[in-house]
mmCIF file of C-alpha atoms in Angstrom:
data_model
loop_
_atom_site.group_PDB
_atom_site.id
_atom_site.type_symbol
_atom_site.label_atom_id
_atom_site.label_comp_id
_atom_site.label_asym_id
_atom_site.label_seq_id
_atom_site.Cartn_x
_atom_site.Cartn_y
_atom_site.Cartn_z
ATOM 1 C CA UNK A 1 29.514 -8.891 -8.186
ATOM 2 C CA UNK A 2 27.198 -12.110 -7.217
ATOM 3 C CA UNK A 3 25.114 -9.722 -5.112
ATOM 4 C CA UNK A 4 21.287 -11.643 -4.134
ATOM 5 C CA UNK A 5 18.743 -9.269 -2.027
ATOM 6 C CA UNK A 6 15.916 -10.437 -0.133
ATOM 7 C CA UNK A 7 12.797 -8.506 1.058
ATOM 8 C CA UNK A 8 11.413 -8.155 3.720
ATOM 9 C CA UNK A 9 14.568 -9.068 5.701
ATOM 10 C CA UNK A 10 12.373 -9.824 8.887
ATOM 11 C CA UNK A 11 8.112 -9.776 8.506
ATOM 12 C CA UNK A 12 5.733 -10.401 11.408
ATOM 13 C CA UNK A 13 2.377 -11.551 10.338
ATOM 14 C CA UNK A 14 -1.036 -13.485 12.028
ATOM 15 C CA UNK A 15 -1.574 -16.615 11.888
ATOM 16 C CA UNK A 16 -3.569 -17.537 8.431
ATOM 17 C CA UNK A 17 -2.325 -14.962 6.567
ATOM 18 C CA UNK A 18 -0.094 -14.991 3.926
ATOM 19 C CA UNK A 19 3.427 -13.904 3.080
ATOM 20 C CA UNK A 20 5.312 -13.593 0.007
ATOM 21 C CA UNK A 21 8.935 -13.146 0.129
ATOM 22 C CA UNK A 22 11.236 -11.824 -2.831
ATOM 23 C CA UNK A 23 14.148 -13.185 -4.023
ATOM 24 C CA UNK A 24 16.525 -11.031 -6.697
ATOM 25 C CA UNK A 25 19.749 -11.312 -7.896
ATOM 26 C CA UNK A 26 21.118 -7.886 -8.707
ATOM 27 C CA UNK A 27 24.187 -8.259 -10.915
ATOM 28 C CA UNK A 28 23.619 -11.699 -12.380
ATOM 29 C CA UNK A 29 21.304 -13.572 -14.419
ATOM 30 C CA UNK A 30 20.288 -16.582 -12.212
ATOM 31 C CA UNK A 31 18.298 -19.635 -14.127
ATOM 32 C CA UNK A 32 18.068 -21.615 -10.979
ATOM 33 C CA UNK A 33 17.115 -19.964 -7.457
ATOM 34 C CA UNK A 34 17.121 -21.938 -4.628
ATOM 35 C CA UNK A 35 14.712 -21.444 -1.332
ATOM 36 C CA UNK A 36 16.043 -22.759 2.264
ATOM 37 C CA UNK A 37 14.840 -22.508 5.657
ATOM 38 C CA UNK A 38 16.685 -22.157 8.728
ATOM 39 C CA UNK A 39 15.824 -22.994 12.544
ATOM 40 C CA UNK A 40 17.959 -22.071 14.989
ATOM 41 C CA UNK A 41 21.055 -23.594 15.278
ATOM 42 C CA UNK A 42 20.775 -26.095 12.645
ATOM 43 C CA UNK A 43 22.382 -26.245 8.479
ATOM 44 C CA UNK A 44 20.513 -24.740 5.761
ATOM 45 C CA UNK A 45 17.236 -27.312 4.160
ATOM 46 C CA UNK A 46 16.445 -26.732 0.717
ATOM 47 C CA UNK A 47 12.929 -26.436 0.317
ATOM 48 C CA UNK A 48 12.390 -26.502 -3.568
ATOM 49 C CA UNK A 49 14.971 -25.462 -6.799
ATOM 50 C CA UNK A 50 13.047 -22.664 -8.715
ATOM 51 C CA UNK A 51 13.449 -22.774 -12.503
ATOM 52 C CA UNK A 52 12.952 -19.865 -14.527
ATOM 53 C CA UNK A 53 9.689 -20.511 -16.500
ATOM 54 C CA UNK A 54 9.334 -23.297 -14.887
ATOM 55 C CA UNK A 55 7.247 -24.920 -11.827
ATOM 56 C CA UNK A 56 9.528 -25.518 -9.049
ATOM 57 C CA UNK A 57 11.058 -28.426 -7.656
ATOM 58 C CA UNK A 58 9.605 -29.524 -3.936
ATOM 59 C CA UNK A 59 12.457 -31.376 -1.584
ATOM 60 C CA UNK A 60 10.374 -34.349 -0.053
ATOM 61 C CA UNK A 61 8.659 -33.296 2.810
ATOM 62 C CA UNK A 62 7.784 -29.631 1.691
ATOM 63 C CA UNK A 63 4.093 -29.192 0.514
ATOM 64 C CA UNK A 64 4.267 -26.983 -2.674
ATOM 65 C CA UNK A 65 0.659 -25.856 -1.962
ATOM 66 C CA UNK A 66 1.518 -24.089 1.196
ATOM 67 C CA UNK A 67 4.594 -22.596 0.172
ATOM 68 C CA UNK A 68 4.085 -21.530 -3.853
ATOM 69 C CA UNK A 69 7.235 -20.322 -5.418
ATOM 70 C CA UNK A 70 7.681 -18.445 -8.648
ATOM 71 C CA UNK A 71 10.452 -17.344 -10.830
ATOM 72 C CA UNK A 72 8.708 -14.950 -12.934
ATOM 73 C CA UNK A 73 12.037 -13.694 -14.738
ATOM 74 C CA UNK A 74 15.998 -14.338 -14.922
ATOM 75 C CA UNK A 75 16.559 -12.122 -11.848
ATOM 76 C CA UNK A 76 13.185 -12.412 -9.384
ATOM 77 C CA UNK A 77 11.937 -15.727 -7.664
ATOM 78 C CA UNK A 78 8.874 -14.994 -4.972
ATOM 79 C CA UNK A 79 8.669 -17.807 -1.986
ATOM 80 C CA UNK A 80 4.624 -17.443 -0.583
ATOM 81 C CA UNK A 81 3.892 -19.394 2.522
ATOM 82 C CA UNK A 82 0.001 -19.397 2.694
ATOM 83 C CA UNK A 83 -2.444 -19.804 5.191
ATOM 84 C CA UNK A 84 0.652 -19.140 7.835
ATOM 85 C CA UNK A 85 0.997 -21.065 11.053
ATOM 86 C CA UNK A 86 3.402 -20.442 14.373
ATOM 87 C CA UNK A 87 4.989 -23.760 13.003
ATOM 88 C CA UNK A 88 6.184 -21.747 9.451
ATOM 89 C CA UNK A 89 8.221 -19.251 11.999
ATOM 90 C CA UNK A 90 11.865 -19.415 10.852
ATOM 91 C CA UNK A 91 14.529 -17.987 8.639
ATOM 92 C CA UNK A 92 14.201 -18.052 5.047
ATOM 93 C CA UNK A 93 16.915 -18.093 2.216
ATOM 94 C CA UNK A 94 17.552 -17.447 -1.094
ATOM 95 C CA UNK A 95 20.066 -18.218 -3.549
ATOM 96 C CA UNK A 96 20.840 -17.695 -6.527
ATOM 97 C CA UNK A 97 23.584 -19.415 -9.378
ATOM 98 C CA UNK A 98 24.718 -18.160 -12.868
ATOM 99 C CA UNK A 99 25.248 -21.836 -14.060
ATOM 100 C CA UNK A 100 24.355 -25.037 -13.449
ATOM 101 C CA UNK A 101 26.904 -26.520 -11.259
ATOM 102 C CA UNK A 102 27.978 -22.872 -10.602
ATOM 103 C CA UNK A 103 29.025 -21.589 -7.149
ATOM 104 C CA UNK A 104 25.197 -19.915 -5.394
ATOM 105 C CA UNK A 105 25.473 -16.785 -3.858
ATOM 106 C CA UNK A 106 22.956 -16.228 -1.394
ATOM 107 C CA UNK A 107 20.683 -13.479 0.320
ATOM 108 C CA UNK A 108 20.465 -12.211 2.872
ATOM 109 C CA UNK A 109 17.436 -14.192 4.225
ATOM 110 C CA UNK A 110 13.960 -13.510 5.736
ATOM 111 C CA UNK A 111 13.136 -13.840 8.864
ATOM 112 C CA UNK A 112 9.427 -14.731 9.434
ATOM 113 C CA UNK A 113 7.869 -14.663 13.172
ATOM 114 C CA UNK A 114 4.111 -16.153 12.757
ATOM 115 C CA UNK A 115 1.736 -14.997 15.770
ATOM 116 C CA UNK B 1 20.833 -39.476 6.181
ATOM 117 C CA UNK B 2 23.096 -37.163 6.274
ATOM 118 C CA UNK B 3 24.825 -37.503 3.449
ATOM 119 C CA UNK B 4 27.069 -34.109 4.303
ATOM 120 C CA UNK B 5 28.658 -34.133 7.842
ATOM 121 C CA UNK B 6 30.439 -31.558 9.822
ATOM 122 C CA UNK B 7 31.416 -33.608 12.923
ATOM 123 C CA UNK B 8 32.764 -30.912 14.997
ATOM 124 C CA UNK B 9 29.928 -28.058 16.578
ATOM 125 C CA UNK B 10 32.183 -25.970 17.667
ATOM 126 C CA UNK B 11 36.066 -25.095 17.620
ATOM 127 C CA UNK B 12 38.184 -22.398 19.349
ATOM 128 C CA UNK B 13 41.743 -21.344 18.204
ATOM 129 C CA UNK B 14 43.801 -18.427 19.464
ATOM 130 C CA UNK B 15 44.373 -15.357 16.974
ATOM 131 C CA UNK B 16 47.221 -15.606 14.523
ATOM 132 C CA UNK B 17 46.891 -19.961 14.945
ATOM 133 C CA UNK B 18 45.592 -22.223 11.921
ATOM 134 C CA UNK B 19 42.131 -22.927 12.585
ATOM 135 C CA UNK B 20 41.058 -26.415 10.530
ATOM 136 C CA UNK B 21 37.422 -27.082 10.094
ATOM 137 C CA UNK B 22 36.350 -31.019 8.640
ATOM 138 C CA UNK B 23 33.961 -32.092 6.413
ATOM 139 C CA UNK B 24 33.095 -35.494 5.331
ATOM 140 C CA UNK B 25 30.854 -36.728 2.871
ATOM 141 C CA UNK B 26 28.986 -40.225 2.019
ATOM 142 C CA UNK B 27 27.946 -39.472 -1.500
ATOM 143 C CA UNK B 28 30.250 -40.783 -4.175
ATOM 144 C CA UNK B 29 28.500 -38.430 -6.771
ATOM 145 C CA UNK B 30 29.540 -34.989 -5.532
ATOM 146 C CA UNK B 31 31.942 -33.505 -7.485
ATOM 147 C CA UNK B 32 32.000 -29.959 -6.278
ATOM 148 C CA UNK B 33 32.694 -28.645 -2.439
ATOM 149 C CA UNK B 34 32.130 -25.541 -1.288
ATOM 150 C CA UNK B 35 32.670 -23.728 2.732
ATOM 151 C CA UNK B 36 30.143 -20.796 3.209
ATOM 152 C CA UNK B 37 30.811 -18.547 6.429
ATOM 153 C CA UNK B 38 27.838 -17.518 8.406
ATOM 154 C CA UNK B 39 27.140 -14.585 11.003
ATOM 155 C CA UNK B 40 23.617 -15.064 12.803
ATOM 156 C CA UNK B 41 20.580 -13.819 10.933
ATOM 157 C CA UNK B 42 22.454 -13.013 7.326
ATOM 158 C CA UNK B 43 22.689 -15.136 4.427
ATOM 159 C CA UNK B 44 26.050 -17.328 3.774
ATOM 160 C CA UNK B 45 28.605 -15.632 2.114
ATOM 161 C CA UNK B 46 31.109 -17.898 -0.175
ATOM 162 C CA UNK B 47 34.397 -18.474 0.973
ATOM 163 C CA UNK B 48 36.288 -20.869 -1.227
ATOM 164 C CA UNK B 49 35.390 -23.731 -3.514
ATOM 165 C CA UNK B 50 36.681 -26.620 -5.092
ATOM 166 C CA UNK B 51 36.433 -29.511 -8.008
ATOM 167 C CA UNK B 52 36.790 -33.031 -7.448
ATOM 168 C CA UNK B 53 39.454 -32.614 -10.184
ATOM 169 C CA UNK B 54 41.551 -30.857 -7.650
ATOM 170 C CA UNK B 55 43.086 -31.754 -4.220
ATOM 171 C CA UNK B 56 43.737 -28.300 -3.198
ATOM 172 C CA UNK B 57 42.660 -24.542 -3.805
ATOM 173 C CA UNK B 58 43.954 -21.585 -1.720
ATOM 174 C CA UNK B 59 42.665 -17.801 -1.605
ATOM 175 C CA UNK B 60 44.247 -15.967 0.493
ATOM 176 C CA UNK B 61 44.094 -16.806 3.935
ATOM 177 C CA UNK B 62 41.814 -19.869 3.119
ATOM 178 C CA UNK B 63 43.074 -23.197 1.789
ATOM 179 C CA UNK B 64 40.469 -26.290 0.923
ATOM 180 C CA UNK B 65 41.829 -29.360 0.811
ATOM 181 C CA UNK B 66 39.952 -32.443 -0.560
ATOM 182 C CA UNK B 67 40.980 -35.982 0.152
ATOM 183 C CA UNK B 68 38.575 -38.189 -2.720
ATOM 184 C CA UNK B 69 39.772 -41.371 -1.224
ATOM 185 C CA UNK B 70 38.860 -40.552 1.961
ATOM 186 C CA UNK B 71 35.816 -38.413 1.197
ATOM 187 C CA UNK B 72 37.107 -35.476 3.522
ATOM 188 C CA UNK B 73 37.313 -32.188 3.142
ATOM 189 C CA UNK B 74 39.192 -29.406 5.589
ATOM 190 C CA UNK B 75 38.992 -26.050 5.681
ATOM 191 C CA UNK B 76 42.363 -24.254 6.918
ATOM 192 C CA UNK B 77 42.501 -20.492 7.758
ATOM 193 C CA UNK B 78 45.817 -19.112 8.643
ATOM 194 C CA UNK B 79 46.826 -16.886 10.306
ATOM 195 C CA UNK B 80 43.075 -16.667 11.822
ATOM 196 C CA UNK B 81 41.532 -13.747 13.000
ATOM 197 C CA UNK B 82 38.698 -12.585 15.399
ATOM 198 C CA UNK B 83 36.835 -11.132 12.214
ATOM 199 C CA UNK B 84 36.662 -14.777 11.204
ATOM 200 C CA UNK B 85 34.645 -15.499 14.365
ATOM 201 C CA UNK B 86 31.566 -17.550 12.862
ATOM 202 C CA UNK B 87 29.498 -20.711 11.500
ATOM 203 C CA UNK B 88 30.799 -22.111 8.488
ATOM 204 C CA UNK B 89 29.299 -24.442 6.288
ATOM 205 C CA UNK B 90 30.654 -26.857 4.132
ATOM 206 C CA UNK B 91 28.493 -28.233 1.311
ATOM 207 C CA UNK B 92 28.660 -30.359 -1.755
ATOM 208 C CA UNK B 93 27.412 -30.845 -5.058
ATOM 209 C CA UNK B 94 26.782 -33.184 -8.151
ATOM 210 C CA UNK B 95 27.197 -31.578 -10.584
ATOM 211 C CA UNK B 96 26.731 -34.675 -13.092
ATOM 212 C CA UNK B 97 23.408 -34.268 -12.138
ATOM 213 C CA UNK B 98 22.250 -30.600 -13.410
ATOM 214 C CA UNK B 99 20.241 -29.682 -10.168
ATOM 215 C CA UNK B 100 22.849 -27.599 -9.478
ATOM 216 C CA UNK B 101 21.677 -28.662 -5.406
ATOM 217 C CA UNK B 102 23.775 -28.333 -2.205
ATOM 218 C CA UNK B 103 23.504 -30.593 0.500
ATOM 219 C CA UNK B 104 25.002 -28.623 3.613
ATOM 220 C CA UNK B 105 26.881 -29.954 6.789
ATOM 221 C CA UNK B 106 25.562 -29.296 10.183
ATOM 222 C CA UNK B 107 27.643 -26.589 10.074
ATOM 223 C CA UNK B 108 31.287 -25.534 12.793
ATOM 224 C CA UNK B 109 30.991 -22.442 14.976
ATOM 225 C CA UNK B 110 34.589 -21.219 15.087
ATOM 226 C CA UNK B 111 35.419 -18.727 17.689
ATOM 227 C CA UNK B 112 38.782 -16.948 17.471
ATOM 228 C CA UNK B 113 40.312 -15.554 20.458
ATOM 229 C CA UNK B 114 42.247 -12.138 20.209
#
């Protein structure tokens, strides 16, 4: 059980254009997802706390207009990242928790190579 | 401010040895640990967890210990394997708080030598 999928699992795109990345937890109903990016060879940042019916909650630093999350239902959250840039190149993560204060299971991420 | 620190990059133990990754944490608010295990470009899978109402929790092969006083947490694997060859994460939570947020650690790349 606890099983979160991601797609795409790796997307190339141009630079301006924008990409929307899918979040879904398969066997659970998750109230909370959770977005993080990777770079290489440093921890997991949590971008923003998606809340099912709910606008999402940024992490200082992130600009919610540039990457617009939505958690349409109990088992789908969608991360966009607009108007891409080389910059936005990087691994993306979901996760996903029953409870709050529950144990999050995560996907297994995006990664995103901006040209 | 890291408020979540693995202090260690990197550790290598020798197959069928106790491998012991640290954690340490500067938030007095975090009542819930967990250690994720991570294999380049996937997701972190969930290892092991444990309450701030506990000072220990074993499954299996993995043990967590958490020292409150101390605010440390270790991560022992015995006996260890070369399967278990990866990153792992430790991360914490406050649960008092309903955000249901982790703050990771840098994360420990543990090789295991067969």
């Amino acid at each position: 059980g606890a099983v979160v999928s991601q797609h795409p699992s790796r997307v190339i795109c141009k630079s301006g254009t924008s990409v929307k990345i899918e979040c879904r937890s398969l066997d659970f109903q998750a109230t909370t997802m959770f977005w993080y990016r990777q770079f290489p060879k440093q921890s997991l940042m949590l971008m923003a706390t998606s809340n099912e019916g709910s606008k999402a909650t940024y992490e200082q630093g992130v600009e919610k207009d540039k990457f617009l999350i939505n958690h349409a239902s109990l088992t789908l959250s969608t991360l966009t990242v607009t108007s891409a840039h080389p910059e936005d190149s990087s691994f993306y993560i979901c996760s996903a928790s029953p409870g709050w204060g529950e144990t999050q299971y995560f996907g297994p991420g995006t990664r995103l190579l901006v040209l | 401010d890291q408020q979540v620190k693995q202090n260690s990059p990197s550790l290598s133990v020798q197959e069928g040895r106790i491998s012991i990754l640290n954690c340490d944490y500067t938030n007095s608010m975090f009542d819930y640990f967990l250690w994720y295990k991570k294999y380049p470009a996937e997701g972190p899978t969930f290892l092991i967890s444990i309450s701030s109402i506990k000072d220990k929790n074993e499954d299996g092969r993995f043990t967590v210990f958490l020292n409150k006083s101390a605010k440390h947490l270790s991560l022992h694997i015995v006996p260890s394997q070369p399967g278990d060859s990866a990153v792992y994460f430790c991360a914490a939570s406050a649960t008092a708080g309903n955000t249901g947020k982790l703050i990771f650690g840098q994360g420990t790349t543990l090789q295991v030598k067969p």
